XYZ file of C-alpha atoms in Angstrom:
783
model
C 203.865 -53.953 -119.897
C 206.008 -54.380 -123.006
C 208.056 -57.058 -121.263
C 204.858 -58.865 -120.236
C 203.515 -58.857 -123.804
C 206.858 -60.054 -125.138
C 206.886 -62.840 -122.572
C 203.373 -63.837 -123.601
C 204.373 -63.773 -127.251
C 207.441 -65.870 -126.542
C 205.391 -68.314 -124.457
C 202.727 -68.724 -127.092
C 205.158 -68.928 -129.988
C 207.386 -71.422 -128.233
C 204.389 -73.381 -127.103
C 203.094 -73.440 -130.636
C 206.380 -74.614 -132.040
C 206.666 -77.271 -129.370
C 203.076 -78.253 -129.878
C 203.956 -78.881 -133.488
C 206.948 -80.884 -132.371
C 204.745 -82.963 -130.136
C 202.643 -83.656 -133.157
C 205.713 -84.690 -135.157
C 205.762 -81.327 -136.954
C 209.092 -79.661 -137.624
C 207.925 -76.209 -136.555
C 204.840 -74.076 -136.062
C 203.214 -73.647 -139.516
C 203.318 -70.106 -140.798
C 199.607 -70.153 -141.553
C 198.826 -71.017 -137.960
C 201.088 -68.309 -136.597
C 199.526 -65.798 -138.951
C 196.084 -66.863 -137.830
C 197.055 -66.357 -134.205
C 198.357 -62.866 -134.855
C 200.449 -60.660 -132.633
C 197.363 -58.867 -131.345
C 195.869 -62.060 -129.953
C 198.780 -63.375 -127.959
C 196.343 -64.519 -125.311
C 192.698 -64.169 -126.171
C 190.754 -61.766 -124.010
C 188.222 -63.334 -121.651
C 185.466 -61.281 -123.257
C 186.403 -62.735 -126.664
C 186.091 -66.324 -125.518
C 183.167 -68.428 -126.737
C 180.175 -68.082 -124.431
C 180.421 -71.790 -123.656
C 183.823 -71.262 -122.032
C 182.618 -68.348 -119.943
C 179.394 -70.106 -118.942
C 179.993 -73.819 -119.408
C 177.020 -75.713 -120.926
C 177.628 -78.854 -118.902
C 174.633 -81.145 -118.988
C 173.400 -82.072 -115.539
C 171.009 -84.717 -114.317
C 167.558 -83.541 -113.181
C 166.154 -85.161 -110.042
C 162.521 -86.025 -109.364
C 161.411 -86.311 -105.722
C 158.164 -87.180 -103.961
C 156.207 -84.509 -102.096
C 158.339 -84.871 -98.958
C 161.314 -83.526 -100.917
C 163.507 -86.426 -99.787
C 162.183 -89.612 -101.357
C 163.699 -90.014 -104.849
C 161.454 -91.108 -107.705
C 163.899 -91.058 -110.622
C 166.191 -88.782 -112.580
C 166.473 -87.662 -116.192
C 169.753 -87.293 -118.029
C 171.658 -87.626 -121.256
C 174.892 -87.369 -119.269
C 174.938 -88.644 -115.707
C 176.316 -85.516 -114.063
C 175.641 -83.382 -110.997
C 177.833 -80.337 -110.496
C 179.175 -79.800 -106.980
C 181.352 -77.035 -105.518
C 184.981 -77.830 -104.735
C 184.163 -77.711 -101.032
C 182.086 -80.869 -101.508
C 184.962 -82.812 -103.077
C 187.342 -84.694 -100.776
C 190.767 -83.054 -100.517
C 192.486 -86.286 -101.536
C 190.459 -86.271 -104.756
C 191.636 -82.755 -105.565
C 195.204 -83.694 -104.765
C 195.062 -86.910 -106.790
C 193.702 -85.103 -109.838
C 196.366 -82.417 -109.814
C 199.173 -84.933 -109.183
C 198.030 -87.204 -112.007
C 197.131 -84.647 -114.659
C 199.073 -81.435 -113.986
C 201.563 -81.451 -111.105
C 202.565 -77.808 -111.799
C 198.935 -76.662 -111.981
C 199.253 -74.100 -109.191
C 202.461 -72.548 -110.572
C 201.881 -72.053 -114.328
C 199.597 -69.599 -116.063
C 197.570 -72.049 -118.099
C 200.363 -73.319 -120.393
C 203.232 -75.243 -118.777
C 206.399 -74.659 -120.829
C 208.367 -77.191 -118.818
C 205.705 -79.764 -119.492
C 205.714 -78.883 -123.185
C 209.499 -79.286 -123.378
C 209.379 -82.552 -121.482
C 206.687 -83.915 -123.783
C 208.551 -82.714 -126.864
C 211.721 -84.524 -125.822
C 209.835 -87.702 -124.901
C 207.932 -87.728 -128.171
C 211.049 -86.957 -130.258
C 212.937 -89.817 -128.600
C 210.004 -92.225 -128.923
C 209.215 -91.232 -132.490
C 205.503 -90.934 -131.722
C 203.057 -88.864 -129.676
C 203.389 -90.317 -126.197
C 202.878 -87.218 -124.038
C 200.518 -84.350 -124.754
C 201.602 -81.645 -122.306
C 198.031 -80.464 -121.816
C 197.484 -78.680 -118.529
C 194.322 -79.098 -116.508
C 193.160 -75.751 -117.870
C 193.745 -76.871 -121.449
C 191.967 -80.163 -120.790
C 189.051 -78.240 -119.348
C 188.924 -76.062 -122.485
C 188.870 -79.155 -124.693
C 186.085 -80.782 -122.644
C 183.924 -77.676 -122.849
C 184.401 -77.250 -126.595
C 183.420 -80.843 -127.334
C 180.500 -80.999 -124.873
C 178.378 -78.307 -126.540
C 175.081 -80.111 -127.381
C 174.686 -77.913 -130.450
C 177.796 -79.271 -132.164
C 177.533 -81.423 -135.243
C 179.576 -84.602 -135.452
C 182.087 -82.775 -137.676
C 182.393 -79.847 -135.281
C 182.814 -82.213 -132.348
C 185.614 -84.005 -134.218
C 187.309 -80.695 -135.024
C 187.143 -79.665 -131.358
C 189.113 -82.751 -130.359
C 191.312 -83.308 -133.420
C 195.038 -83.905 -132.970
C 196.545 -80.865 -134.682
C 198.790 -77.919 -133.974
C 195.927 -75.546 -134.716
C 193.704 -77.145 -132.104
C 196.545 -77.115 -129.568
C 197.204 -73.426 -130.223
C 193.529 -72.652 -129.729
C 193.488 -74.522 -126.404
C 196.558 -72.607 -125.255
C 195.084 -69.222 -126.162
C 191.834 -69.989 -124.363
C 193.667 -71.446 -121.354
C 195.774 -68.289 -120.956
C 192.618 -66.138 -121.079
C 190.789 -68.287 -118.534
C 193.718 -68.232 -116.122
C 193.693 -64.421 -116.126
C 190.041 -64.337 -115.062
C 189.354 -67.481 -113.008
C 191.059 -68.687 -109.850
C 192.893 -71.989 -109.816
C 190.266 -73.524 -107.548
C 187.471 -72.420 -109.877
C 189.237 -74.013 -112.848
C 189.834 -77.226 -110.879
C 186.195 -77.272 -109.785
C 184.981 -76.873 -113.368
C 187.367 -79.583 -114.553
C 186.205 -82.075 -111.943
C 182.574 -81.422 -112.865
C 183.039 -81.859 -116.618
C 185.552 -84.723 -116.835
C 184.341 -88.151 -117.913
C 185.224 -91.024 -115.562
C 183.820 -93.960 -117.520
C 180.831 -96.238 -116.853
C 178.473 -93.413 -117.885
C 179.635 -91.077 -115.078
C 180.315 -87.452 -115.945
C 181.866 -85.346 -113.210
C 183.314 -86.382 -109.893
C 179.972 -86.431 -108.031
C 178.396 -88.895 -110.460
C 181.619 -90.943 -110.570
C 181.743 -91.234 -106.791
C 178.157 -92.507 -106.743
C 178.650 -94.777 -109.759
C 181.737 -96.560 -108.446
C 181.362 -96.318 -104.671
C 177.744 -95.221 -103.926
C 178.905 -92.294 -101.810
C 179.220 -88.506 -102.096
C 182.433 -87.098 -103.525
C 183.238 -85.552 -100.185
C 183.623 -88.982 -98.569
C 186.154 -90.521 -100.968
C 189.145 -92.307 -99.439
C 192.710 -92.091 -100.759
C 192.420 -95.408 -102.621
C 189.072 -94.402 -104.153
C 190.281 -90.946 -105.146
C 193.425 -92.330 -106.765
C 191.358 -94.825 -108.741
C 189.000 -92.146 -110.075
C 191.790 -89.700 -110.873
C 193.489 -92.387 -112.925
C 190.430 -93.017 -115.096
C 190.188 -89.711 -116.953
C 193.007 -90.586 -119.380
C 191.204 -93.649 -120.809
C 187.890 -93.802 -118.972
C 186.298 -96.674 -120.864
C 189.233 -99.052 -121.200
C 190.619 -98.419 -117.708
C 187.278 -98.579 -115.873
C 186.949 -101.516 -113.471
C 183.216 -101.571 -114.285
C 182.951 -103.331 -117.610
C 186.585 -102.571 -118.387
C 190.033 -103.775 -117.304
C 190.625 -104.185 -113.572
C 194.372 -104.679 -114.078
C 194.574 -101.461 -116.082
C 192.625 -99.661 -113.338
C 195.069 -100.971 -110.721
C 198.031 -99.832 -112.779
C 196.573 -96.344 -113.218
C 195.797 -96.119 -109.506
C 199.421 -97.023 -108.752
C 200.626 -94.292 -111.114
C 198.460 -91.687 -109.382
C 199.655 -92.759 -105.931
C 203.300 -92.500 -107.023
C 202.672 -89.050 -108.448
C 201.064 -87.975 -105.186
C 204.089 -89.230 -103.291
C 206.492 -87.442 -105.674
C 204.640 -84.154 -105.250
C 204.667 -84.593 -101.480
C 200.929 -84.686 -100.760
C 201.261 -88.215 -99.335
C 204.190 -90.259 -98.100
C 205.844 -93.039 -100.060
C 204.729 -95.462 -97.350
C 201.093 -94.378 -97.738
C 201.354 -94.826 -101.497
C 202.782 -98.333 -101.146
C 200.284 -99.359 -98.508
C 197.308 -98.041 -100.459
C 198.421 -99.670 -103.680
C 198.480 -103.046 -101.940
C 194.756 -102.782 -101.235
C 192.361 -104.502 -103.644
C 189.873 -102.415 -105.579
C 186.689 -102.317 -103.555
C 183.745 -101.214 -105.635
C 180.177 -100.611 -104.591
C 178.578 -99.751 -107.915
C 175.442 -97.647 -107.887
C 173.215 -97.264 -110.944
C 171.369 -93.978 -111.174
C 167.811 -94.443 -112.468
C 167.078 -92.741 -115.753
C 163.582 -91.816 -116.923
C 160.288 -93.304 -115.766
C 161.021 -96.880 -116.786
C 164.185 -96.745 -114.676
C 162.392 -96.411 -111.338
C 163.786 -99.142 -109.046
C 161.848 -102.319 -108.360
C 159.366 -101.967 -105.544
C 158.160 -98.596 -106.817
C 157.270 -99.449 -110.382
C 153.740 -98.174 -109.753
C 155.224 -94.670 -109.435
C 156.096 -94.853 -113.109
C 152.577 -93.838 -114.138
C 152.820 -90.637 -112.105
C 156.307 -90.052 -113.516
C 154.938 -90.572 -117.013
C 152.218 -88.007 -116.380
C 154.820 -85.555 -115.045
C 156.816 -86.007 -118.231
C 153.669 -85.380 -120.337
C 153.034 -82.202 -118.362
C 156.630 -81.013 -118.748
C 156.727 -81.701 -122.498
C 153.491 -79.736 -123.001
C 154.665 -76.697 -121.001
C 156.050 -73.782 -123.084
C 157.934 -72.529 -120.018
C 160.574 -75.181 -120.734
C 161.134 -74.590 -124.447
C 159.493 -73.731 -127.735
C 159.212 -77.323 -128.942
C 158.795 -80.738 -127.363
C 162.399 -81.574 -128.268
C 163.674 -78.426 -126.559
C 161.626 -79.182 -123.448
C 162.972 -82.727 -123.288
C 166.538 -81.437 -123.595
C 165.853 -78.898 -120.858
C 164.737 -81.670 -118.519
C 167.543 -84.082 -119.411
C 170.368 -81.516 -119.298
C 169.159 -78.737 -117.011
C 170.090 -80.044 -113.557
C 166.678 -79.343 -112.012
C 165.577 -80.427 -108.574
C 161.865 -81.139 -108.906
C 159.659 -81.846 -105.915
C 156.475 -83.450 -107.148
C 153.019 -83.574 -105.586
C 153.115 -87.384 -105.272
C 152.276 -88.321 -101.674
C 153.972 -91.681 -100.951
C 151.473 -92.632 -98.227
C 148.395 -91.856 -100.337
C 150.023 -93.558 -103.327
C 150.639 -96.726 -101.293
C 147.033 -96.751 -100.077
C 145.647 -96.158 -103.561
C 147.713 -99.036 -104.938
C 146.606 -101.404 -102.175
C 142.988 -100.508 -102.787
C 143.331 -100.843 -106.550
C 144.663 -104.348 -106.017
C 141.534 -105.251 -104.044
C 139.581 -104.701 -107.266
C 141.954 -106.537 -109.628
C 145.436 -107.971 -109.113
C 148.445 -107.513 -111.384
C 147.722 -110.575 -113.498
C 144.139 -109.594 -114.330
C 143.464 -108.400 -117.861
C 141.082 -105.820 -116.419
C 142.377 -102.712 -114.691
C 141.182 -100.293 -112.020
C 143.148 -97.037 -112.504
C 142.701 -94.474 -109.726
C 143.690 -90.798 -109.368
C 143.640 -88.549 -106.295
C 143.669 -84.742 -106.667
C 143.842 -81.782 -104.274
C 140.979 -79.274 -104.783
C 142.022 -75.660 -105.098
C 145.480 -76.443 -106.510
C 144.956 -79.294 -108.979
C 147.965 -81.065 -107.526
C 147.933 -84.776 -108.257
C 148.512 -86.704 -105.033
C 148.427 -90.279 -106.328
C 148.036 -92.301 -109.519
C 147.674 -96.053 -109.061
C 146.722 -99.022 -111.220
C 147.195 -102.780 -111.053
C 150.059 -102.714 -113.550
C 153.869 -102.492 -113.429
C 155.233 -99.499 -115.306
C 157.852 -101.435 -117.211
C 159.275 -102.141 -120.634
C 159.610 -105.817 -119.752
C 157.761 -108.112 -122.164
C 154.438 -109.632 -121.177
C 153.475 -113.292 -121.475
C 152.264 -114.351 -124.887
C 148.897 -112.863 -125.787
C 148.893 -110.267 -122.988
C 149.245 -106.724 -124.279
C 148.963 -104.411 -121.280
C 149.348 -106.736 -118.320
C 151.140 -107.059 -116.060
C 153.661 -104.657 -117.684
C 152.922 -101.511 -119.644
C 154.113 -97.958 -120.199
C 150.746 -96.796 -121.549
C 149.148 -94.002 -119.559
C 146.108 -95.847 -118.199
C 145.255 -93.215 -115.563
C 145.602 -89.828 -117.255
C 145.147 -90.828 -120.884
C 147.260 -89.934 -123.871
C 149.761 -91.967 -125.825
C 147.034 -94.030 -127.477
C 144.812 -94.288 -124.400
C 141.565 -92.363 -125.010
C 139.956 -93.299 -121.727
C 136.842 -95.188 -120.667
C 133.122 -94.457 -120.582
C 132.288 -93.129 -117.130
C 128.506 -93.564 -117.122
C 126.314 -91.447 -114.890
C 129.214 -89.499 -113.387
C 128.621 -87.187 -116.378
C 125.184 -86.250 -115.046
C 126.993 -83.711 -112.877
C 127.652 -81.568 -115.964
C 123.962 -81.529 -116.877
C 123.041 -80.489 -113.352
C 125.675 -77.747 -113.309
C 124.535 -76.365 -116.646
C 120.925 -76.306 -115.430
C 121.849 -74.617 -112.151
C 123.854 -72.035 -114.043
C 120.789 -71.383 -116.222
C 118.833 -70.523 -113.078
C 116.995 -73.774 -112.457
C 116.891 -74.699 -108.735
C 117.731 -78.041 -107.186
C 114.039 -78.537 -106.447
C 113.113 -78.492 -110.139
C 110.598 -81.316 -110.277
C 109.848 -83.756 -113.064
C 107.637 -86.828 -113.267
C 110.328 -89.187 -114.566
C 108.826 -91.918 -116.750
C 110.206 -95.382 -117.204
C 111.099 -94.521 -120.805
C 111.419 -91.066 -122.348
C 110.853 -90.369 -126.051
C 113.268 -87.528 -126.795
C 113.619 -85.061 -129.649
C 116.939 -86.598 -130.772
C 116.315 -88.379 -134.119
C 118.011 -91.769 -134.469
C 117.311 -95.064 -136.169
C 117.822 -98.667 -135.223
C 115.886 -101.401 -133.427
C 115.913 -99.544 -130.105
C 114.509 -96.283 -131.439
C 110.957 -95.233 -130.720
C 109.403 -93.972 -133.938
C 112.778 -92.665 -135.124
C 113.656 -90.916 -131.870
C 116.018 -91.854 -129.070
C 114.113 -93.173 -126.065
C 116.324 -93.997 -123.050
C 114.904 -95.912 -120.105
C 115.399 -96.407 -116.394
C 116.543 -99.823 -115.215
C 114.304 -100.161 -112.164
C 110.967 -98.379 -112.563
C 109.853 -98.974 -108.979
C 112.981 -97.364 -107.539
C 113.630 -94.676 -110.135
C 110.363 -93.586 -111.735
C 108.135 -90.897 -110.321
C 108.440 -87.292 -109.313
C 112.104 -86.386 -108.942
C 114.185 -83.322 -108.123
C 117.894 -82.834 -108.786
C 118.591 -84.193 -105.302
C 116.647 -87.416 -105.653
C 117.338 -87.923 -109.355
C 121.103 -87.590 -108.778
C 120.963 -89.821 -105.710
C 119.079 -92.570 -107.544
C 120.724 -91.794 -110.911
C 117.473 -91.458 -112.844
C 118.298 -91.475 -116.545
C 115.041 -90.074 -117.855
C 115.200 -87.102 -115.470
C 118.678 -86.028 -116.640
C 117.993 -86.663 -120.324
C 114.900 -84.438 -120.049
C 116.921 -81.847 -118.130
C 119.641 -81.858 -120.785
C 117.001 -81.569 -123.514
C 115.586 -78.493 -121.797
C 118.879 -76.576 -121.505
C 120.601 -77.948 -124.614
C 123.147 -80.744 -124.898
C 125.709 -78.294 -126.303
C 125.697 -76.380 -123.010
C 126.284 -79.600 -121.119
C 129.221 -80.492 -123.361
C 130.706 -77.022 -122.911
C 130.319 -77.354 -119.145
C 132.294 -80.594 -119.186
C 135.041 -78.922 -121.208
C 135.184 -76.020 -118.767
C 135.819 -78.472 -115.961
C 138.683 -80.147 -117.762
C 137.108 -83.092 -119.572
C 139.293 -83.807 -122.616
C 137.806 -85.541 -125.659
C 140.731 -87.752 -126.689
C 138.753 -90.152 -128.871
C 138.404 -88.817 -132.419
C 134.669 -89.480 -132.592
C 134.067 -87.748 -129.256
C 136.116 -84.755 -130.375
C 134.097 -84.451 -133.618
C 130.810 -84.642 -131.755
C 131.923 -82.089 -129.177
C 132.983 -79.706 -131.959
C 130.304 -80.205 -134.596
C 127.474 -82.238 -133.079
C 127.127 -81.161 -129.461
C 123.513 -80.001 -129.891
C 122.419 -83.468 -130.937
C 124.573 -85.455 -128.517
C 121.623 -86.677 -126.480
C 123.434 -89.536 -124.745
C 126.215 -87.273 -123.451
C 124.625 -86.911 -120.019
C 124.785 -90.712 -119.618
C 128.583 -90.695 -119.890
C 129.151 -92.272 -123.283
C 132.254 -90.149 -123.906
C 135.642 -91.635 -123.040
C 137.244 -90.092 -119.969
C 139.956 -90.863 -117.425
C 140.139 -91.080 -113.631
C 142.346 -87.983 -113.532
C 139.945 -85.872 -115.600
C 136.974 -87.002 -113.507
C 138.658 -86.477 -110.150
C 139.796 -83.011 -111.169
C 136.375 -82.035 -112.533
C 134.672 -82.997 -109.273
C 137.478 -81.253 -107.343
C 136.164 -78.043 -108.892
C 132.982 -78.486 -106.835
C 135.020 -79.106 -103.687
C 136.871 -75.843 -104.411
C 133.540 -74.014 -104.768
C 133.836 -73.402 -108.488
C 137.592 -72.857 -108.829
C 139.011 -75.096 -111.537
C 142.743 -75.837 -111.491
C 144.647 -77.592 -114.225
C 146.095 -80.909 -113.039
C 149.567 -80.226 -111.640
C 152.189 -82.855 -110.742
C 154.737 -80.588 -108.981
C 155.222 -78.577 -105.803
C 158.469 -76.833 -106.753
C 161.083 -76.690 -109.511
C 164.545 -75.347 -108.725
C 167.106 -74.934 -111.490
C 170.843 -75.624 -111.300
C 171.521 -72.108 -109.968
C 169.045 -72.490 -107.107
C 166.349 -70.328 -108.703
C 162.738 -71.424 -108.141
C 160.669 -71.485 -111.321
C 157.119 -70.059 -111.418
C 155.945 -72.951 -113.627
C 155.316 -74.952 -110.448
C 152.539 -72.616 -109.304
C 148.903 -73.782 -109.654
C 147.003 -72.526 -112.698
C 143.450 -71.874 -111.517
C 140.401 -69.883 -112.528
C 136.815 -69.377 -111.459
C 134.681 -71.584 -113.694
C 131.503 -71.673 -111.602
C 129.783 -69.309 -109.229
C 130.296 -70.542 -105.685
C 126.520 -70.958 -105.244
C 126.300 -73.226 -108.295
C 129.165 -75.399 -107.034
C 127.649 -75.553 -103.542
C 124.265 -76.569 -104.927
C 125.734 -79.368 -107.054
C 127.792 -80.544 -104.077
C 124.640 -80.619 -101.960
C 122.957 -82.908 -104.492
C 126.106 -85.042 -104.670
C 125.664 -85.826 -100.966
C 122.692 -88.010 -101.927
C 124.365 -90.829 -103.927
C 126.857 -91.602 -101.120
C 124.289 -92.096 -98.387
C 124.593 -88.625 -96.919
C 121.977 -85.950 -96.469
C 121.636 -82.584 -98.141
C 121.567 -79.310 -96.257
C 117.755 -79.213 -96.542
C 117.203 -82.942 -95.958
C 116.143 -83.592 -99.540
C 118.068 -86.817 -100.224
C 116.016 -89.981 -100.593
C 118.245 -92.937 -101.335
C 121.603 -93.305 -103.036
C 123.573 -95.784 -105.121
C 126.664 -95.858 -102.865
C 125.526 -95.506 -99.240
C 128.619 -97.311 -97.917
C 130.794 -94.282 -98.735
C 129.445 -92.221 -95.860
C 129.965 -95.151 -93.499
C 133.582 -95.581 -94.632
C 134.395 -91.867 -94.346
C 132.836 -91.638 -90.891
C 132.880 -88.092 -89.558
C 134.227 -86.559 -92.769
C 131.547 -84.984 -94.996
C 131.704 -86.579 -98.437
C 129.957 -86.397 -101.808
C 130.258 -88.355 -105.038
C 128.675 -90.296 -107.870
C 128.633 -93.791 -109.345
C 128.557 -94.569 -113.049
C 128.278 -97.568 -115.354
C 128.799 -97.846 -119.098
C 126.635 -99.776 -121.572
C 126.217 -103.370 -120.547
C 128.359 -102.767 -117.438
C 131.444 -102.489 -119.673
C 132.971 -100.177 -117.060
C 132.248 -99.255 -113.454
C 133.162 -95.837 -112.082
C 133.083 -93.979 -108.802
C 134.108 -90.392 -108.045
C 134.212 -89.122 -104.481
C 135.257 -85.812 -102.968
C 135.607 -83.909 -99.719
C 136.742 -80.311 -99.230
C 140.330 -81.630 -98.984
C 140.612 -84.096 -101.873
C 138.875 -85.795 -104.798
C 139.426 -89.326 -106.091
C 138.128 -91.380 -108.986
C 138.557 -94.940 -110.231
C 137.269 -96.776 -113.286
C 137.161 -100.557 -113.701
C 137.681 -101.440 -117.357
C 139.604 -103.618 -119.778
C 142.074 -101.249 -121.493
C 142.771 -103.772 -124.261
C 139.180 -104.789 -125.018
C 136.350 -102.297 -124.393
C 133.820 -105.010 -125.271
C 134.903 -107.061 -122.253
C 132.280 -105.972 -119.719
C 133.581 -105.867 -116.155
C 130.111 -106.621 -114.794
C 127.924 -105.039 -112.148
C 129.289 -106.811 -109.030
C 132.709 -105.121 -109.255
C 131.084 -101.732 -108.660
C 130.987 -102.314 -104.910
C 134.751 -102.984 -104.957
C 135.432 -99.818 -106.924
C 133.340 -97.747 -104.516
C 135.062 -99.244 -101.479
C 138.531 -98.776 -103.008
C 138.024 -95.064 -103.639
C 136.270 -94.422 -100.321
C 138.913 -96.292 -98.303
C 141.716 -94.413 -100.063
C 140.048 -91.128 -99.171
C 139.379 -92.178 -95.579
C 142.982 -93.278 -95.060
C 144.361 -90.106 -96.611
C 142.158 -87.963 -94.334
C 142.869 -89.917 -91.156
C 143.803 -87.466 -88.435
C 142.717 -84.453 -90.495
C 140.253 -82.016 -88.929
C 136.665 -82.229 -90.123
C 135.797 -79.764 -92.867
C 132.177 -79.205 -93.824
C 130.775 -78.284 -97.202
C 129.184 -74.843 -97.349
C 125.427 -75.325 -97.899
C 123.720 -73.566 -100.819
C 121.285 -70.725 -100.278
C 117.548 -71.332 -100.370
C 117.096 -69.457 -103.642
C 119.277 -71.835 -105.693
C 117.911 -74.764 -103.720
C 114.196 -74.047 -104.105
C 113.837 -71.057 -106.414
C 111.617 -68.070 -105.727
C 108.290 -69.200 -107.243
C 105.320 -70.542 -105.270
C 105.728 -74.012 -106.823
C 109.395 -74.283 -105.840
C 109.351 -73.548 -102.122
C 110.147 -77.024 -100.992
C 109.882 -80.548 -102.321
C 107.321 -81.063 -105.047
C 104.522 -83.510 -104.292
C 104.999 -87.034 -105.541
C 102.821 -88.423 -108.294
C 101.570 -87.115 -111.652
C 101.781 -83.418 -112.347
C 102.818 -80.872 -114.945
C 106.423 -81.045 -116.126
C 108.056 -77.732 -115.115
C 110.988 -78.087 -117.492
C 109.832 -80.320 -120.346
C 110.563 -78.872 -123.802
C 107.860 -78.204 -126.343
C 107.101 -81.364 -128.297
C 108.984 -81.706 -131.557
C 107.684 -85.099 -132.625
C 105.325 -84.652 -135.633
C 102.712 -86.944 -134.190
C 102.297 -88.600 -130.829
C 104.460 -91.658 -130.588
C 103.261 -94.357 -128.245
C 105.727 -95.204 -125.563
C 106.706 -98.873 -125.743
C 106.718 -100.962 -122.629
C 109.752 -100.497 -120.451
C 112.402 -103.190 -120.829
C 112.916 -105.640 -118.082
C 115.321 -104.150 -115.531
C 118.735 -105.623 -115.051
C 117.639 -106.549 -111.574
C 114.414 -105.823 -109.746
C 115.125 -104.097 -106.475
C 111.993 -103.096 -104.540
C 112.107 -99.872 -102.650
C 112.909 -100.823 -99.070
C 113.309 -98.792 -95.942
C 116.139 -97.907 -95.727
C 116.654 -98.261 -99.473
C 119.145 -100.901 -100.564
C 121.688 -100.363 -103.312
C 119.738 -100.517 -106.603
C 120.988 -101.576 -110.011
C 121.938 -98.969 -112.568
C 119.315 -97.521 -114.860
C 119.398 -98.502 -118.480
C 119.373 -96.180 -121.475
C 119.480 -97.130 -125.109
C 121.638 -95.249 -127.593
C 120.548 -96.385 -131.099
C 122.378 -95.588 -134.277
C 121.710 -92.096 -135.670
C 120.181 -91.402 -139.039
C 123.288 -89.928 -140.679
C 126.961 -89.329 -139.964
C 128.317 -86.175 -138.373
C 129.403 -83.582 -140.961
C 132.947 -82.248 -141.099
C 131.787 -78.661 -140.650
C 129.107 -77.037 -138.512
C 125.574 -76.730 -139.820
C 122.324 -75.640 -138.221
C 119.913 -78.087 -136.751
C 120.260 -81.270 -134.798
C 123.364 -83.309 -135.562
C 123.030 -86.890 -134.321
C 125.962 -88.858 -133.033
C 127.453 -91.472 -135.372
C 127.851 -94.849 -133.732
C 128.020 -98.469 -134.796
C 124.747 -100.407 -135.091
C 122.687 -100.161 -131.966
C 124.527 -101.658 -128.961
C 122.887 -103.122 -125.900
C 121.152 -100.522 -123.745
C 123.659 -98.412 -121.751
C 123.395 -98.976 -118.056
C 124.171 -95.904 -116.020
C 123.878 -95.141 -112.395
């Protein structure tokens, strides 16, 4: 034992002295020797920095489609993927050892012969020409300088040319050699070394230079890579010096011949070959997705939003981004390539890439919240657009899920579902009848030219098709504005707003957020869909009905596996029961009416999108159309037990640019065809019908459809207008569509949202709080 410690002391002391010689020092400085100390001849493994025991090598994270094989992109600060030594070609291992440390398998971490040789060479040359660093010492240096927590000064100190730094490397190398096998050290070295052209580690280098795995490298390829680690940037044949790369390859081949791992003839023959590169560029981030799949960038962007908002990956957004870009995760997303391709094709039937208007679409899986597709007629790209075009054809703005400056788009009558759900939850049955007038004078005080005596008075667009005695079934099918405004007035607009929030509607626009927080009770127009929303929010809200009341947060992943092979629980769906199953079933039953289907009790009587049932064929389907004021946007949401999809036609750059009524048919067909294609070959799944109690109630007046014609209003609120206000004549409908048999597709009803009397306060107060808006716009059209 004493002899061993003396040998270690002699080795370290001599190495230190020679290290100083290499650095043109006369001898090991006394201060350095004192700092080393006799008790720390070779540092113990347990005393090593944690980084050396568990290397913090940054690794690239991979993003795959739902099949687990189709790559989407990757995320990295350093292009690196660690691989075991068994996945590295033997010639690559041999070339590395021959070039960098021929005595690697015979020394204990510090090669005294190499130190002496370097000392003599440097003394003769009068400058530092050889460094005598073993592979183990080089590995130590790479680890110390790769710590992401280092400052620029600390990084410089870790790589400075000094006797002190060399002594430290030697001490750490001796400790590592006592604990790790030679193959483990070589494996770690090959995974951390930089090979130039942005490639860290042998796996990334093999792909970068030759587009192949490290296990398939040839002798010529291995010799080239092994020669790059000395001066990776200047010697790289990619953007560097091909002649220098050839010279370094020749040196490595000669070293391999001298050490006996190849013959001299093989070295000569291989050196005569030209350098044959097949460069491969690894995509980085969402904008780096290869051409041909640029539409996947919007899904990728949403995944990144989800990751950055998830505390499972770090305490701050910066920490979460570093975790993704350095953690070496293998992430299988929920993106279904087939459904994505269909959704994109259908989106392009509404508008093409060059159109200033857009038709973003999202497809969601009920019961999990997993996002199956996100398509829009845009390229996800940082490339500049033609002069005067802001978001087309290229953009990185999140047009489908919102965020990043995109608040969303008004979704029209699709929001009537939240009023119906709130009423059902309050105990009102689907058969709740109301004699819907052409125009309804409400209790919401407003002013402006479209007010009726100081109160908001929305109207239906087509009196002949929409007025009259309605139930939730027929009012939802025909999208009768005055029915749902009266229904909302009965139960309270604040309850409707809260229902929307429970089902995942996010108020991204500042004014919407203020109203939802402080003015929900007076937000009379909320049921007509005046709040900005997104296709993803809408599809996921309606998916809650398909899942019989179970709401799941939107989720873009199927699995996340870290660099050690451990599956992370963050990939699991996050779901909760937001509605009683009977409430969800009842709302679904009414949602059969707009799409041309029939409710469980045959109560539907016309719908605004009858072609949906024809397109879906044997698959039961439900859904709702919606239009914003003046046909500024057109929306359709459809769902089956297996999936939900939504699309909105709008101009993301100019909300005042109305898309017009005719495009609604294209939007409906695009969503329905996407659903039908996605479900092709799937077994039929029926909706569960609601019970008779929630359908018809238990009173004598609710046991079946109410008679048509005038009658008492079973859910009208007590009048709050001081004096009777005469109802003005109904405005001319957008288009007069007589009620045929079978009913044709009618135009959307119109509702007017005038300017309120006063702005919304910054803190809650009792009473009705009207919604602040600009001067009265044209009447909102909603169906």
